[in-house]
Coordinates of C-alpha atoms and ligand atoms in Angstrom, one line a residue:
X1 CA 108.2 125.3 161.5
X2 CA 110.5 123.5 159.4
X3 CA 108.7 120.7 159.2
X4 CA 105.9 122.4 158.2
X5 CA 107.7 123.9 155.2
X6 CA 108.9 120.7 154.4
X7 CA 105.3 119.3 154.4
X8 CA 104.0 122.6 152.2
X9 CA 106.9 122.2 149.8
X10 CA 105.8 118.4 149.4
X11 CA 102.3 119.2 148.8
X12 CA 103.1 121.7 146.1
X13 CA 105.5 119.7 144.6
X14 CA 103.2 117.0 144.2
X15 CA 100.6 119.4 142.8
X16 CA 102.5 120.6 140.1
X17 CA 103.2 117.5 139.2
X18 CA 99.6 116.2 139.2
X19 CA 98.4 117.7 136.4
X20 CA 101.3 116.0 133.9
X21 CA 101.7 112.9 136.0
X22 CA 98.2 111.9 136.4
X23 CA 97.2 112.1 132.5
X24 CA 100.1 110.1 132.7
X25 CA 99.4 107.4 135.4
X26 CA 95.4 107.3 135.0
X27 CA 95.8 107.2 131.2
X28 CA 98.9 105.5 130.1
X29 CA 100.0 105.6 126.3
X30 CA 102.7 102.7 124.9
X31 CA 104.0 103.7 121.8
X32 CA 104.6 101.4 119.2
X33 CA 107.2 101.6 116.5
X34 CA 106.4 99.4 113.2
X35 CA 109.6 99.7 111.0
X36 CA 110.9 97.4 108.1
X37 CA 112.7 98.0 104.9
X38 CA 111.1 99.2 101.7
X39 CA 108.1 97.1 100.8
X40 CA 108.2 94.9 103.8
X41 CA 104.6 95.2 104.8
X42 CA 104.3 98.0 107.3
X43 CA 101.3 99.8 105.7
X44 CA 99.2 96.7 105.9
X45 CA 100.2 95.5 109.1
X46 CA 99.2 98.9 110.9
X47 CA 95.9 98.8 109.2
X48 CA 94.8 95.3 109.5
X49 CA 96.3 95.7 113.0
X50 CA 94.1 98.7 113.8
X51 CA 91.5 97.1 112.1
X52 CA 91.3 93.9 114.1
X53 CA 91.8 96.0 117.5
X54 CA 88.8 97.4 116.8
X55 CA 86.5 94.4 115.7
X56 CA 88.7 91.9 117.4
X57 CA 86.7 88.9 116.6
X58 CA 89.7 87.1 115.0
X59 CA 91.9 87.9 117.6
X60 CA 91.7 84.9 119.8
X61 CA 95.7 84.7 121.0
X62 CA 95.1 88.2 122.4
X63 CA 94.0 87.2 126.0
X64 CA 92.6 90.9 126.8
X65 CA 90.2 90.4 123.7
X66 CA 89.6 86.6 123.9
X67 CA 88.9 87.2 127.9
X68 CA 86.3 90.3 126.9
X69 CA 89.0 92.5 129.2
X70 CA 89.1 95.0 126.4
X71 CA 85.4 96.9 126.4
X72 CA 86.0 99.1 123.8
X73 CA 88.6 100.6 121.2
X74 CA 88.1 103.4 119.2
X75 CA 90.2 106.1 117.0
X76 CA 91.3 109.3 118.9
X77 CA 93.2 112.3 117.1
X78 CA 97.4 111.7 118.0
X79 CA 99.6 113.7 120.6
X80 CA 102.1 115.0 117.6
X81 CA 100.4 117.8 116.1
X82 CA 103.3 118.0 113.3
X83 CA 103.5 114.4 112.3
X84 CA 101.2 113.1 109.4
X85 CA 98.4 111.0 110.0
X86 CA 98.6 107.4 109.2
X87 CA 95.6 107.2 106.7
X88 CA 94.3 103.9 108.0
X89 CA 90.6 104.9 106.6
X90 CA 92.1 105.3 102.9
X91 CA 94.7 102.1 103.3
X92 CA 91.4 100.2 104.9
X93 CA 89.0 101.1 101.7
X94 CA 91.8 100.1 99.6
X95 CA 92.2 96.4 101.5
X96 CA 88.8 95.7 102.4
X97 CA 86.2 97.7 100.2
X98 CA 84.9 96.6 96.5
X99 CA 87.6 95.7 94.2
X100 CA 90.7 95.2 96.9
X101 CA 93.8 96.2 96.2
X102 CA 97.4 96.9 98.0
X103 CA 97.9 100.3 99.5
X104 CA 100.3 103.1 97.9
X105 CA 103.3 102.8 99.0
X106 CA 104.2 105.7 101.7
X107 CA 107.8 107.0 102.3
X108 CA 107.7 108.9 105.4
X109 CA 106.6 109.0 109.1
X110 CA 103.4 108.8 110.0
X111 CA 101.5 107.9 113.4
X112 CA 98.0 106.8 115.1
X113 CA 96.5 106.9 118.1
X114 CA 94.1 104.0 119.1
X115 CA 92.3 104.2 122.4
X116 CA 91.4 101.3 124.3
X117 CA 89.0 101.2 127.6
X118 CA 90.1 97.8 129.8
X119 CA 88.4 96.2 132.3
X120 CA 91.0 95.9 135.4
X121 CA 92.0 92.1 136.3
X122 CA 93.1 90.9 139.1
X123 CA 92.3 90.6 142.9
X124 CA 91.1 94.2 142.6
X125 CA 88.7 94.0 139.3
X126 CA 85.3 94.4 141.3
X127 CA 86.5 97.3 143.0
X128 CA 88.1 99.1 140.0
X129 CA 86.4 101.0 137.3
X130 CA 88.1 100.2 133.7
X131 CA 91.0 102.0 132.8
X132 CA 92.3 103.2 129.8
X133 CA 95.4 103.1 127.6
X134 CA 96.6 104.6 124.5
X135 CA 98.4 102.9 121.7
X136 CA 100.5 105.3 119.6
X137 CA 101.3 103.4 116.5
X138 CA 104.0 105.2 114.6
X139 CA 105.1 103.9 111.1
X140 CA 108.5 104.6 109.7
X141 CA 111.2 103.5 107.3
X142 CA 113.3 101.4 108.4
X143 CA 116.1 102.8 105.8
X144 CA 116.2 106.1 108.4
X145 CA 117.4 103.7 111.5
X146 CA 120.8 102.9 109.1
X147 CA 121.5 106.6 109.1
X148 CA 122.7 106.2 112.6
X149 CA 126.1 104.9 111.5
X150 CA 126.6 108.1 109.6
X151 CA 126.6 110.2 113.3
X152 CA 130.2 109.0 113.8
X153 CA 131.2 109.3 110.3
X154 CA 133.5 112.9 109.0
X155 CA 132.1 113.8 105.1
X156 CA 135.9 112.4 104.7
X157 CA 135.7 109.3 106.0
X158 CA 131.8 108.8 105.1
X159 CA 133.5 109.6 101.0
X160 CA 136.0 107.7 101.5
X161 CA 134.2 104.8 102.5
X162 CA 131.4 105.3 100.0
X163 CA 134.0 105.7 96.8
X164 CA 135.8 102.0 98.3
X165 CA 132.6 100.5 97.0
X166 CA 131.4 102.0 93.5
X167 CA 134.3 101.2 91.5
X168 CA 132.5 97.5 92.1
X169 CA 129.3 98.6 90.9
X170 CA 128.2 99.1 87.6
X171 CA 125.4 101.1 88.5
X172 CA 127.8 103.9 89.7
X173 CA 129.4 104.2 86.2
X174 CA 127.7 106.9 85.7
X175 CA 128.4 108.9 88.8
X176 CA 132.6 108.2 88.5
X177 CA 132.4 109.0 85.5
X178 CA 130.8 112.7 86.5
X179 CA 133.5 112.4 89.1
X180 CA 136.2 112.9 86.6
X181 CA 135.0 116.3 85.7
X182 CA 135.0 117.8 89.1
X183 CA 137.7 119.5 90.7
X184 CA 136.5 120.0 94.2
X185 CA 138.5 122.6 95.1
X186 CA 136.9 124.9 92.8
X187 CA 134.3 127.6 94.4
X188 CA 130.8 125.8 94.4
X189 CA 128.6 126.4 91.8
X190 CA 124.7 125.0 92.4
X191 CA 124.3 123.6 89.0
X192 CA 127.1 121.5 89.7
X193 CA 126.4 120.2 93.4
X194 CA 122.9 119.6 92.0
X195 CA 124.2 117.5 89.0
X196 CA 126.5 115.3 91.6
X197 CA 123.5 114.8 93.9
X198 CA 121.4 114.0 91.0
X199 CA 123.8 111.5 89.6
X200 CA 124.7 109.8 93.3
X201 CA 120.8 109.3 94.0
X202 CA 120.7 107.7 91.0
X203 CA 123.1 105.3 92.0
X204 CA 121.4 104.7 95.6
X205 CA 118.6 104.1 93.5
X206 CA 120.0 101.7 91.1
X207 CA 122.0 100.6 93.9
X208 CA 118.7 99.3 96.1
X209 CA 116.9 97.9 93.5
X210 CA 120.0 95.6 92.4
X211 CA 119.5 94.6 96.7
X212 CA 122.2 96.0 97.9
X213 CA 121.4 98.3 101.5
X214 CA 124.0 100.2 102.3
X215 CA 122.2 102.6 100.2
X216 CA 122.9 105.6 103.3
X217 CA 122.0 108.5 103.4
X218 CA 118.4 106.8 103.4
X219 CA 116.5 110.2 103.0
X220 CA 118.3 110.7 99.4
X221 CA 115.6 107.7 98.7
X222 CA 112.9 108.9 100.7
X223 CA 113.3 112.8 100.5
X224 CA 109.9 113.5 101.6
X225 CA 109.0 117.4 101.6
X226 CA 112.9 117.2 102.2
X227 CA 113.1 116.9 97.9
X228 CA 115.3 119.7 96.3
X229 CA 116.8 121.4 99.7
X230 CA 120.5 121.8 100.3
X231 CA 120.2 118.8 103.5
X232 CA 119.8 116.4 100.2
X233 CA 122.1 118.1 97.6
X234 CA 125.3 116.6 98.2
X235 CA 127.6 113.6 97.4
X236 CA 130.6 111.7 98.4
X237 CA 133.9 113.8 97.1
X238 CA 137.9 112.8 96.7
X239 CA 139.6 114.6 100.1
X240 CA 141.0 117.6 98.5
X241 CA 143.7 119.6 101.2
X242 CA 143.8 122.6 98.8
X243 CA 140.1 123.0 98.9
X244 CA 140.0 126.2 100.7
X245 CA 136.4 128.6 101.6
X246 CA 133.6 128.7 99.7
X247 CA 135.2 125.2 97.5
X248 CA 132.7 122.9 96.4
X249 CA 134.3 119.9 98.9
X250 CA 134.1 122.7 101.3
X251 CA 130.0 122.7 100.9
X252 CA 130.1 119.7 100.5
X253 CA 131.1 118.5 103.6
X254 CA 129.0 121.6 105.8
X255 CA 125.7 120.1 104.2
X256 CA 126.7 116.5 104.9
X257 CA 127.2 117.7 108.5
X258 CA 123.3 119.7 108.2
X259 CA 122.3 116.4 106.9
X260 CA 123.5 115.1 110.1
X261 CA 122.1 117.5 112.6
X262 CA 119.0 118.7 110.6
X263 CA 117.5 115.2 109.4
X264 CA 119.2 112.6 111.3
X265 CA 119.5 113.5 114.6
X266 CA 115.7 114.8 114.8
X267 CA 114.6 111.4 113.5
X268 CA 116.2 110.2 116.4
X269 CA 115.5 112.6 118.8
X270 CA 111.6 113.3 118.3
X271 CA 110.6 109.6 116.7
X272 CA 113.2 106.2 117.7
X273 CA 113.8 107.4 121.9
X274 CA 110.0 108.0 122.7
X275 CA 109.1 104.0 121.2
X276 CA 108.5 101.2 123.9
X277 CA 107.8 98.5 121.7
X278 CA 109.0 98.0 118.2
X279 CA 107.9 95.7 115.9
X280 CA 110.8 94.6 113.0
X281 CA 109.0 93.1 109.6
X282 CA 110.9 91.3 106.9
X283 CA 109.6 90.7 103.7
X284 CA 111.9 87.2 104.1
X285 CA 110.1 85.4 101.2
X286 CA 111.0 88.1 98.9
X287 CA 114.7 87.6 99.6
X288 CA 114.5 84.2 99.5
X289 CA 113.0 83.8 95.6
X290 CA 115.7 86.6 94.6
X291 CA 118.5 84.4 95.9
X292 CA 121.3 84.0 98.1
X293 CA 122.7 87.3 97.3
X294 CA 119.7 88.8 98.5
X295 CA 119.3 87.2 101.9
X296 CA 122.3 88.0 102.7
X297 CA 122.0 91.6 102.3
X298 CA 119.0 91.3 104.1
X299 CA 120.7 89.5 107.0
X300 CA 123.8 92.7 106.8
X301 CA 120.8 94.9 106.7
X302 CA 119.0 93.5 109.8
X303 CA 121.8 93.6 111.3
X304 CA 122.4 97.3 110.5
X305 CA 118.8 98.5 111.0
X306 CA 118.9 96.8 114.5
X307 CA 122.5 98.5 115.4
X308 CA 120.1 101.2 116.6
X309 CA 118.7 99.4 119.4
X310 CA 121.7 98.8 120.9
X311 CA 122.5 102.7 121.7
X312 CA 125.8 101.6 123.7
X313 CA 127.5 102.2 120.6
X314 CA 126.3 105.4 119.7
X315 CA 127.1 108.4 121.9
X316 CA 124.7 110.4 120.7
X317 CA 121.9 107.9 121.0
X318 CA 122.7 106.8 124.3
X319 CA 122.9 110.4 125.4
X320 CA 119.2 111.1 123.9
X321 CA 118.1 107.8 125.5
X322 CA 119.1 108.5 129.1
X323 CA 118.6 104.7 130.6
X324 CA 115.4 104.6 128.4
X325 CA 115.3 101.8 126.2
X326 CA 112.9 99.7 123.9
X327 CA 110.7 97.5 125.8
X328 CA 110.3 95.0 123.5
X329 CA 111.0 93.7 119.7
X330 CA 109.3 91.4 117.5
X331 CA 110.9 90.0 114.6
X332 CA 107.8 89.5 112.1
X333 CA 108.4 87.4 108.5
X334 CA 105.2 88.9 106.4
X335 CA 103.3 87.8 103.8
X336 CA 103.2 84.2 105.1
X337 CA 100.1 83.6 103.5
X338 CA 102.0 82.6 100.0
X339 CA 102.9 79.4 101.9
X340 CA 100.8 76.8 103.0
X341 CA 100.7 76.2 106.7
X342 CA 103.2 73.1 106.9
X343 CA 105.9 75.1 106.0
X344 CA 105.5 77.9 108.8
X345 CA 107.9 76.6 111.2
X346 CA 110.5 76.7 108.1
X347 CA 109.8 80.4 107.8
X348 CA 109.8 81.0 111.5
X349 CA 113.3 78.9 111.8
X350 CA 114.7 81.1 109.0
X351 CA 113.8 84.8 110.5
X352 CA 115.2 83.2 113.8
X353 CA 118.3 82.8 112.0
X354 CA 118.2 86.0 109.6
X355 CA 117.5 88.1 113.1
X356 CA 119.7 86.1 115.5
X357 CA 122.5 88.3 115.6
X358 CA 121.1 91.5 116.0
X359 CA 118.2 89.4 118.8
X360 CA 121.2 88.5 120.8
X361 CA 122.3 91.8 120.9
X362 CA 119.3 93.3 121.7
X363 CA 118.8 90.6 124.3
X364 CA 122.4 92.2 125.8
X365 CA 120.9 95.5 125.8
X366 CA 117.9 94.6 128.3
X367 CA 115.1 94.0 125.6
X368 CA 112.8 91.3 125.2
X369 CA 112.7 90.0 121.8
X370 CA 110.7 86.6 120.0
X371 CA 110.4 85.9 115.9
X372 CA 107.2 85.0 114.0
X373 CA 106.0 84.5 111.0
X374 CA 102.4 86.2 110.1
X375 CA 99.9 87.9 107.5
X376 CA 99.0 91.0 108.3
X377 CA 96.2 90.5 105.7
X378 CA 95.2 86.9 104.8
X379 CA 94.7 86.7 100.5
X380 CA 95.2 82.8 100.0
X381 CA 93.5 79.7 100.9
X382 CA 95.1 76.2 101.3
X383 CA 94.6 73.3 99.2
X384 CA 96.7 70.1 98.7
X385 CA 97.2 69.1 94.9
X386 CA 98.4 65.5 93.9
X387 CA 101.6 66.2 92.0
X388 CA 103.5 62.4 90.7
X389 CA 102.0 60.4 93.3
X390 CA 102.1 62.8 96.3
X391 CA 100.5 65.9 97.7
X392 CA 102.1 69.1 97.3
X393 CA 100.7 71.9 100.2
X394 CA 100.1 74.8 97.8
X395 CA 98.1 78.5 98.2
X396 CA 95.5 79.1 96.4
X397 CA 94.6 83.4 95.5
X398 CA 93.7 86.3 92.8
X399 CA 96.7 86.7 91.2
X400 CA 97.7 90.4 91.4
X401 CA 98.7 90.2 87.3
X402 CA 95.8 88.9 85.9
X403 CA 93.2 88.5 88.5
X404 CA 92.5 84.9 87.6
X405 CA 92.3 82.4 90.7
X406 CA 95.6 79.8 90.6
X407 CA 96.9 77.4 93.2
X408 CA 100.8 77.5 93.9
X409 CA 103.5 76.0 95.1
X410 CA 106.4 77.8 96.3
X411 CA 109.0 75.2 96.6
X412 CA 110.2 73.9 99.9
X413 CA 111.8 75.9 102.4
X414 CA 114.6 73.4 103.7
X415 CA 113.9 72.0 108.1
X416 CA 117.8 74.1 108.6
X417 CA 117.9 77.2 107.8
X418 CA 121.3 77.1 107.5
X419 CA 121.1 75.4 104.1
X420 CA 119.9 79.1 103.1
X421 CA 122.1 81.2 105.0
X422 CA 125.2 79.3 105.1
X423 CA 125.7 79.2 101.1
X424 CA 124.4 83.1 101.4
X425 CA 127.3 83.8 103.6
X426 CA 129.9 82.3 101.1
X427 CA 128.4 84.2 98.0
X428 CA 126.4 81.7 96.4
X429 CA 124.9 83.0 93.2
X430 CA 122.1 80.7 92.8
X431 CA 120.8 78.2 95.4
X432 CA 121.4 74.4 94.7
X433 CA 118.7 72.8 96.4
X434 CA 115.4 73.6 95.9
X435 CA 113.7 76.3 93.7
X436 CA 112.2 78.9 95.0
X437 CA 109.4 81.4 93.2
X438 CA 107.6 84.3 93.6
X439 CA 103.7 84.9 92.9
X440 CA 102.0 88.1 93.8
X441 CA 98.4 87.9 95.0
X442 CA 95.8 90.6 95.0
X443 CA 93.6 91.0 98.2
X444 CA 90.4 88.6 98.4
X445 CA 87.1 90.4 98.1
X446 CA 85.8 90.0 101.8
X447 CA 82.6 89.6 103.2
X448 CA 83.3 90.1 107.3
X449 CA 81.2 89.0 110.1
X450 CA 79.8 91.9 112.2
X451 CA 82.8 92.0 114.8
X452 CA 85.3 90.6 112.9
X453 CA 88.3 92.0 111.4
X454 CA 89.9 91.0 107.7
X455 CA 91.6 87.6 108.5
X456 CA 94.9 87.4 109.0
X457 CA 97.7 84.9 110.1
X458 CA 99.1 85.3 113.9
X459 CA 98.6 89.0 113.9
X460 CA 97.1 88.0 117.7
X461 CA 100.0 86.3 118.8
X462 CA 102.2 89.6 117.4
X463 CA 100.0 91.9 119.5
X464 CA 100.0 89.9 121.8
X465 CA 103.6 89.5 122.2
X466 CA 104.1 93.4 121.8
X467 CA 100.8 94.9 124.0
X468 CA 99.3 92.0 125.5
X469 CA 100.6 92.8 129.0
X470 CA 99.8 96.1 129.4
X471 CA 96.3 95.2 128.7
Ligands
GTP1 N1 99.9 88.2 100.4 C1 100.2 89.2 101.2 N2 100.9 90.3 100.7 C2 101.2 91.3 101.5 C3 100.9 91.3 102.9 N3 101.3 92.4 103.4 C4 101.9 93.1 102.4 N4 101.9 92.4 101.3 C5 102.4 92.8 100.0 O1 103.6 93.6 100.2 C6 103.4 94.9 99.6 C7 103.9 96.0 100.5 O2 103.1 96.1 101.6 P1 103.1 97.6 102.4 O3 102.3 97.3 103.6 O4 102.6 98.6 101.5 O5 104.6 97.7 102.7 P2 105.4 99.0 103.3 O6 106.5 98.4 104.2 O7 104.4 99.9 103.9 O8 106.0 99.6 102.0 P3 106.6 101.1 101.7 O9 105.5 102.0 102.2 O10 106.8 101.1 100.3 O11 107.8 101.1 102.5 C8 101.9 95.0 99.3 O12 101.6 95.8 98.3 C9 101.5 93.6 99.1 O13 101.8 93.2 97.8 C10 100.2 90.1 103.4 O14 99.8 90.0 104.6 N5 99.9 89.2 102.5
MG2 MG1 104.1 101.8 103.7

């Protein structure tokens, strides 16, 4: 009798779990986070990603597609009915159709599904029919992972903090100035709140372009349909004790906390726990020709973005997470294409280095991690040119400002990357050795193969790295 119950109670158990578990176990999905600062390449590298999964001639360091394992990949609409659309169709026209160009830039959240039918491997692979997985590629700014810090931040400390730092910024003159004016212990008055706001995403925006990151909170840059709603109208404020209900500090500090709860925590919550992989790009290069000051922002920012995978610090995170954590990260330098070949193991040595920090750490959390250097989408070729009495490894592309062909030379990226990042560290303004510039190529008009994809540099190995054994 009791047994029998038990057995019932097992069955039934087991039934109702079928119907989730076995969409689950027969079809698996892997959902894959590409993040990266403004401008860093995550656009391109979804597309030309998406693009060379599904004719993956060119995509030799992938065993599953270099072994003919994967039989077939194709587009499916995603799970998240509420989350835009990556538009890889428009973002592919725009790469690869008649007169190429760079995508639009996009400043929000977006996601894909890619399906993929595999052929099993294995003792078992004459027995088995082929099995299928799906890739959820979701794309967002890496600016949001920074807003983490701000969880375990008061309004007081978070404006305390932020009005330490402007005094030392010219491109907050203008908001200290509005400061003056204000007594926040009046009652609040919308004009007023909108004009502070207005004024302090000015200077986040003045603020990031001069290359400094701790531009937080990152939606003020990236409002999104967000734009013009109380979450965003706000601004760091003096502590004023006298400010009693209804003061302007008073709202103040309420919408900093909805910021907190109504855009950051959801970001968290519904996007950052469900990834298993993540791939990290830095637009290295970039930092490099703007000087030391630059990289080392970038290597503080790295380091801040990648805070978030370590969740041990974060109470909330860790409590969203429940034992789950990222599978795996890649570390990706893009755009390698504007140097010639030779000099890859520079680049590769130097996003080591830029990324070692936050790699150990995430090492110490249980993840897997490597560094690379790639081109999401190839548009140079090489060529050695005699320069007095040697050769010099240059690129050659369209250039993106007059669409004439030119060869270039970037300058030599030093064997230790430490020449780079030590005399970042100690506030170098301008780098000693070597000169390093900056040339901005359009995308080459493409004629592709029937079953290949638009070239690219080590975008297998990448996928490889971040997919390759689940296929
Ligand atoms: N040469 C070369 N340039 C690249 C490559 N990938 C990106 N770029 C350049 O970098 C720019 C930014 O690339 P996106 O993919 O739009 O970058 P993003 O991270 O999506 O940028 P936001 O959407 O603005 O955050 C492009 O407009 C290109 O100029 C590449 O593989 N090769
Ligand atoms: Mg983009």
């Amino acid at each position: 009798m009791v047994l029998s119950t038990m057995a019932e109670g097992a069955v039934r158990g087991l039934d109702s779990l079928g119907n989730s578990v076995s969409a689950q176990f027969f079809e698996p999905t892997l959902r894959l986070g590409v993040t990266g600062l403004a401008r860093a390449g995550k656009t391109v590298f979804i597309t030309s990603l998406v693009a060379n999964l599904l004719n993956r001639g060119r995509m030799l360091q992938l065993d599953a597609a270099r072994s003919g394992r994967i039989d077939s990949a194709y587009l499916q609409p995603q799970p998240d009915d509420t989350v835009p659309r990556f538009a890889y169709e428009d973002h592919l026209a725009a790469l690869t159709g008649p007169n190429p160009h760079w995508p639009d830039s996009t400043r929000a959240v977006s996601e894909l599904r890619l399906s993929l039918t595999l052929r099993p491997r294995g003792v078992l692979a004459g027995l088995q029919g082929s099995r299928r997985l799906h890739l959820d590629i979701v794309d967002y700014p890496g600016e949001w992972l920074l807003d983490l810090a701000l969880l375990d931040k008061t309004y007081t400390q978070w404006s305390t903090e932020v009005l330490t730092r402007l005094p030392a910024r010219q491109s907050a003159a203008g908001y200290l100035q509005l400061l003056t004016s204000v007594d926040a212990a009046v009652a609040h008055d919308e004009p007023q709140a909108q004009a502070l706001a207005a004024a302090f995403t000015a200077y986040l925006q003045a603020a990031r372009e001069a290359g400094f990151y701790d531009c937080t909170p990152g939606r003020f840059l990236l409002p999104g349909d967000l734009a013009g709603s109380p979450v965003l109208t706000f601004a760091p404020l003096a502590r004023d004790d006298s400010a009693g209900r209804g003061s302007l500090w008073r709202e103040m500090e309420r919408r900093f906390e909805a910021y907190k709860a109504k855009v950051v925590k959801p970001f968290f919550r519904d996007h950052f726990t469900k990834i298993d992989r993540q791939v990290v790009l830095v637009d290295a290069l970039s930092a490099i020709h703007s000087g030391p000051q630059a990289v080392e922002d970038l290597r503080q920012a790295m380091g801040d973005v990648l805070a978030a995978f370590r969740p041990g610090r974060n109470g909330f995170l860790t409590s969203l997470l429940r034992g789950k954590r990222v599978e795996k990260i890649l570390f990706a330098a893009t755009k390698a294409d504007h140097l010639h070949h030779q000099q890859h193991p520079q680049m590769t040595a130097i996003i080591e280095a830029l990324t070692r920090a936050a790699r150990d750490r995430a090492q110490f959390a249980g993840a897997e991690t490597a560094a690379l250097a790639l081109a999401s989408l190839r548009a140079t070729t090489e060529e050695m040119r005699p320069h007095e009495g040697s050769d010099l490894p240059c690129v050659r592309g369209r250039l993106l400002s007059t669409g004439r062909q030119a060869a270039f030379y970037p300058g030599a990226l030093p064997d230790d990357p430490a020449q780079l990042l030590a005399p970042a560290r100690q506030g170098a303004t301008h780098w000693l050795e070597g000169d390093y510039q900056a040339m901005q190529f359009a995308p080459a008009e493409l004629q592709l193969k029937p079953g290949d994809g638009p070239p690219h540099i080590r975008l297998d190995r990448a996928a490889e790295f971040l997919i390759g054994d689940r296929l």
